[in-house]
XYZ file of C-alpha atoms in Angstrom:
137
model
C -51.730 -58.066 37.092
C -50.504 -61.600 36.424
C -48.980 -60.492 33.104
C -47.223 -57.574 34.780
C -45.361 -59.899 37.121
C -44.500 -62.274 34.281
C -43.141 -59.371 32.202
C -41.178 -57.960 35.140
C -39.623 -61.332 36.032
C -38.726 -61.983 32.393
C -37.107 -58.556 32.144
C -35.200 -58.929 35.393
C -34.051 -62.425 34.449
C -32.783 -61.326 31.054
C -30.972 -58.329 32.555
C -29.323 -60.533 35.184
C -28.272 -63.116 32.586
C -26.850 -60.420 30.307
C -24.986 -58.779 33.191
C -23.416 -62.062 34.244
C -22.446 -62.899 30.668
C -21.008 -59.450 29.937
C -19.423 -58.769 33.345
C -15.660 -58.259 33.120
C -13.664 -60.709 35.186
C -12.086 -57.898 37.224
C -15.530 -56.948 38.583
C -16.159 -60.435 39.947
C -14.467 -61.102 43.267
C -13.148 -64.469 44.366
C -15.924 -64.612 46.951
C -18.557 -64.310 44.234
C -16.877 -66.926 42.041
C -16.411 -69.429 44.856
C -19.439 -68.929 47.084
C -22.134 -68.319 44.490
C -23.306 -65.268 46.458
C -23.738 -61.960 44.678
C -22.088 -58.956 46.272
C -24.913 -56.438 45.983
C -26.211 -53.759 48.277
C -24.334 -51.539 50.652
C -23.537 -47.861 50.603
C -23.165 -45.991 47.315
C -23.356 -42.451 45.966
C -24.320 -41.599 42.399
C -25.628 -38.417 40.747
C -29.180 -37.957 39.485
C -30.194 -35.940 36.427
C -30.578 -32.780 38.509
C -27.011 -33.000 39.819
C -28.152 -34.149 43.256
C -26.364 -36.921 45.139
C -28.372 -40.157 45.282
C -27.506 -42.808 47.870
C -28.851 -46.140 49.088
C -30.938 -44.180 51.604
C -32.955 -42.721 48.705
C -34.144 -46.250 47.911
C -36.078 -46.528 51.165
C -39.857 -46.248 51.287
C -40.796 -47.661 47.864
C -40.328 -50.762 45.809
C -37.389 -50.129 43.501
C -37.191 -51.375 39.941
C -33.532 -50.888 39.030
C -32.220 -51.316 35.493
C -28.540 -51.145 34.551
C -27.770 -50.060 30.995
C -26.371 -47.247 28.884
C -27.796 -44.538 26.667
C -25.874 -45.595 23.550
C -27.491 -49.039 23.710
C -29.342 -49.385 20.402
C -31.986 -52.012 21.174
C -32.138 -53.786 24.524
C -32.013 -50.793 26.888
C -34.723 -48.688 25.239
C -36.938 -51.732 24.789
C -36.495 -52.701 28.432
C -37.232 -49.183 29.639
C -40.422 -49.191 27.586
C -41.385 -52.516 29.178
C -40.853 -50.921 32.599
C -42.973 -47.916 31.576
C -45.761 -50.162 30.269
C -45.674 -52.300 33.414
C -46.026 -49.181 35.564
C -48.939 -48.011 33.434
C -50.642 -51.387 33.906
C -50.587 -51.188 37.704
C -52.359 -47.825 37.714
C -52.566 -46.142 41.109
C -50.149 -48.661 42.620
C -47.369 -47.229 40.452
C -46.829 -44.591 43.153
C -45.383 -47.386 45.299
C -42.724 -48.280 42.694
C -39.650 -46.207 41.850
C -38.032 -47.055 38.503
C -34.309 -46.298 38.355
C -31.925 -46.436 35.389
C -28.232 -46.679 36.349
C -25.649 -46.134 33.622
C -22.843 -48.643 33.250
C -21.107 -46.245 30.831
C -20.555 -43.171 33.002
C -17.797 -41.805 30.783
C -20.343 -41.076 28.021
C -23.524 -40.953 30.093
C -23.092 -37.585 31.740
C -25.773 -35.962 33.865
C -27.039 -33.989 30.842
C -27.107 -37.048 28.565
C -28.969 -39.061 31.205
C -31.488 -36.254 31.735
C -32.386 -36.144 28.038
C -32.508 -39.936 27.792
C -34.730 -40.840 30.757
C -37.356 -38.199 29.998
C -38.107 -40.139 26.810
C -39.374 -43.141 28.768
C -41.215 -42.253 31.965
C -41.698 -39.136 34.095
C -41.064 -41.176 37.224
C -37.799 -42.758 35.956
C -34.703 -41.605 37.847
C -31.466 -41.651 35.853
C -28.231 -42.121 37.780
C -24.607 -41.815 36.757
C -21.300 -41.049 38.429
C -17.611 -41.645 38.050
C -16.372 -44.998 36.772
C -15.319 -45.931 40.304
C -18.727 -44.990 41.753
C -20.559 -47.103 39.193
C -18.268 -50.094 39.724
């Protein structure tokens, strides 16, 4: 169990660092730049692989392990999704309490159909989400 938490924190830390390094300046508000506070959370609507709307309300009731990436990512995204799968396997019966979610940051290429084919390669429990460019931003 100790190694699961170490792996999860390492994964989350690397994803956060990559997101901050790669984030376009227009996505960072003045409040974020000046206050040091991240503007996360709040209402959103995306589309799951079945074409159903998915909102912040769908996150309630379980621990959520959210990964932002894209299906055309050659190395980091698939490796990270396999780490998530392996971590869920390691926790056994407790995995029912955790919902893994993959949100595309490339919604123009990552359509509902593309996401459906991609996420099924990693974990049966993994929810793939996409939307319009504005929804993802």
